[in-house]
mmCIF file of C-alpha atoms in Angstrom:
data_model
loop_
_atom_site.group_PDB
_atom_site.id
_atom_site.type_symbol
_atom_site.label_atom_id
_atom_site.label_comp_id
_atom_site.label_asym_id
_atom_site.label_seq_id
_atom_site.Cartn_x
_atom_site.Cartn_y
_atom_site.Cartn_z
ATOM 1 C CA MET I 642 24.442 -9.426 20.622
ATOM 2 C CA SER I 643 23.532 -8.672 17.012
ATOM 3 C CA THR I 644 20.948 -11.043 15.556
ATOM 4 C CA GLY I 645 21.436 -10.097 11.913
ATOM 5 C CA PHE I 646 17.746 -9.222 11.620
ATOM 6 C CA ASP I 647 16.583 -5.632 11.903
ATOM 7 C CA ASP I 648 16.799 -3.144 14.749
ATOM 8 C CA SER I 649 13.323 -4.048 16.000
ATOM 9 C CA PHE I 650 14.338 -7.655 16.678
ATOM 10 C CA PRO I 651 14.703 -8.183 20.438
ATOM 11 C CA ASP I 652 17.858 -9.059 22.327
ATOM 12 C CA LEU I 653 17.232 -12.795 22.663
ATOM 13 C CA GLY I 654 19.707 -13.212 25.509
ATOM 14 C CA SER I 655 17.703 -10.902 27.751
ATOM 15 C CA MET I 656 14.361 -12.649 27.152
ATOM 16 C CA SER I 657 12.833 -15.235 29.467
ATOM 17 C CA ASP I 658 11.590 -18.576 28.170
ATOM 18 C CA ASP I 659 7.987 -17.365 28.483
ATOM 19 C CA GLU I 660 8.783 -14.206 26.520
ATOM 20 C CA LEU I 661 10.429 -16.285 23.789
ATOM 21 C CA LYS I 662 7.409 -18.596 23.620
ATOM 22 C CA ARG I 663 5.046 -15.615 23.432
ATOM 23 C CA LEU I 664 7.116 -14.026 20.652
ATOM 24 C CA ILE I 665 7.196 -17.312 18.731
ATOM 25 C CA ALA I 666 3.401 -17.562 19.025
ATOM 26 C CA GLU I 667 2.931 -13.945 17.888
ATOM 27 C CA LEU I 668 5.237 -14.339 14.889
ATOM 28 C CA THR I 669 3.678 -17.683 13.959
ATOM 29 C CA ASP I 670 0.233 -16.074 14.009
ATOM 30 C CA GLU I 671 1.465 -13.115 11.959
ATOM 31 C CA GLU I 672 3.071 -15.472 9.414
ATOM 32 C CA ARG I 673 -0.193 -17.418 9.171
ATOM 33 C CA GLN I 674 -2.091 -14.188 8.455
ATOM 34 C CA VAL I 675 0.442 -13.085 5.830
ATOM 35 C CA SER I 676 0.308 -16.512 4.197
ATOM 36 C CA TYR I 677 -3.499 -16.392 4.072
ATOM 37 C CA ARG I 678 -3.415 -12.908 2.539
ATOM 38 C CA ARG I 679 -0.846 -14.050 -0.045
ATOM 39 C CA ARG I 680 -2.952 -17.067 -1.037
ATOM 40 C CA THR I 681 -6.039 -14.856 -1.295
ATOM 41 C CA MET I 682 -4.215 -12.391 -3.545
ATOM 42 C CA HIS I 683 -2.908 -15.214 -5.751
ATOM 43 C CA GLY I 684 -6.460 -16.518 -6.109
ATOM 44 C CA LYS I 685 -7.703 -13.085 -7.153
ATOM 45 C CA ILE I 686 -4.825 -12.720 -9.612
ATOM 46 C CA ASP I 687 -5.691 -16.105 -11.133
ATOM 47 C CA ILE I 688 -9.340 -15.061 -11.528
ATOM 48 C CA LEU I 689 -8.363 -11.749 -13.151
ATOM 49 C CA ARG I 690 -5.933 -13.446 -15.524
ATOM 50 C CA ALA I 691 -8.568 -16.002 -16.537
ATOM 51 C CA GLU I 692 -11.026 -13.169 -17.249
ATOM 52 C CA LEU I 693 -8.441 -11.341 -19.350
ATOM 53 C CA VAL I 694 -7.625 -14.508 -21.318
ATOM 54 C CA ASN I 695 -11.337 -15.066 -21.982
ATOM 55 C CA ARG I 696 -11.752 -11.492 -23.206
ATOM 56 C CA LEU I 697 -8.705 -11.725 -25.469
ATOM 57 C CA ARG I 698 -9.913 -15.055 -26.846
ATOM 58 C CA THR I 699 -13.336 -13.558 -27.578
ATOM 59 C CA ARG I 700 -11.750 -10.588 -29.367
ATOM 60 C CA ARG I 701 -9.601 -12.891 -31.474
ATOM 61 C CA GLU I 702 -12.590 -15.090 -32.351
ATOM 62 C CA GLU I 703 -14.495 -11.956 -33.421
ATOM 63 C CA GLY I 704 -11.642 -10.986 -35.721
ATOM 64 C CA GLU I 705 -10.211 -8.246 -33.535
ATOM 65 C CA SER I 706 -6.569 -7.987 -32.610
ATOM 66 C CA ALA I 707 -5.863 -9.473 -29.202
ATOM 67 C CA LEU I 708 -3.128 -6.887 -28.618
ATOM 68 C CA THR I 709 -3.519 -3.139 -28.831
ATOM 69 C CA GLY I 710 -0.898 -0.608 -29.805
ATOM 70 C CA ALA I 711 -0.584 0.298 -26.128
ATOM 71 C CA ASP I 712 0.153 -3.365 -25.323
ATOM 72 C CA VAL I 713 2.920 -3.437 -27.919
ATOM 73 C CA ASP I 714 4.330 -0.136 -26.639
ATOM 74 C CA GLN I 715 4.352 -1.429 -23.068
ATOM 75 C CA LEU I 716 6.029 -4.677 -24.128
ATOM 76 C CA THR I 717 8.653 -2.675 -25.994
ATOM 77 C CA GLU I 718 9.313 -0.600 -22.874
ATOM 78 C CA ILE I 719 9.621 -3.764 -20.772
ATOM 79 C CA LEU I 720 12.061 -5.352 -23.198
ATOM 80 C CA LEU I 721 14.135 -2.175 -23.362
ATOM 81 C CA GLY I 722 14.148 -1.923 -19.567
ATOM 82 C CA LYS I 723 12.617 1.551 -19.683
ATOM 83 C CA LEU I 724 9.687 1.063 -17.355
ATOM 84 C CA PRO I 725 9.714 3.184 -14.206
ATOM 85 C CA PRO I 726 10.345 1.349 -10.936
ATOM 86 C CA LEU I 727 7.360 -0.162 -9.184
ATOM 87 C CA SER I 728 5.469 2.352 -7.080
ATOM 88 C CA TRP I 729 4.736 -0.298 -4.454
ATOM 89 C CA ASP I 730 6.797 0.219 -1.337
ATOM 90 C CA PRO I 731 6.920 -2.941 0.783
ATOM 91 C CA PRO I 732 6.062 -2.507 4.467
ATOM 92 C CA ARG I 733 8.939 -2.365 6.880
#
């Protein structure tokens, strides 16, 4: 029986009730860990963004340009769709 998941997903029909319960518990725990990691990363991203905003605000208040030439170049590349693909390869 094909489950429509990936090849590592077990044949559910051949599993006992106890095996199913154990797998549910394992996957629930793994999902909880992933969720915690995601929330932690979002918190760090928020802190970093707030720091960047504060720095840009300070530069502007001191009469400096908030954006550099490199920022404009990168924005241009984004808008033209010329940025290379992300180097991050999601786990499988």
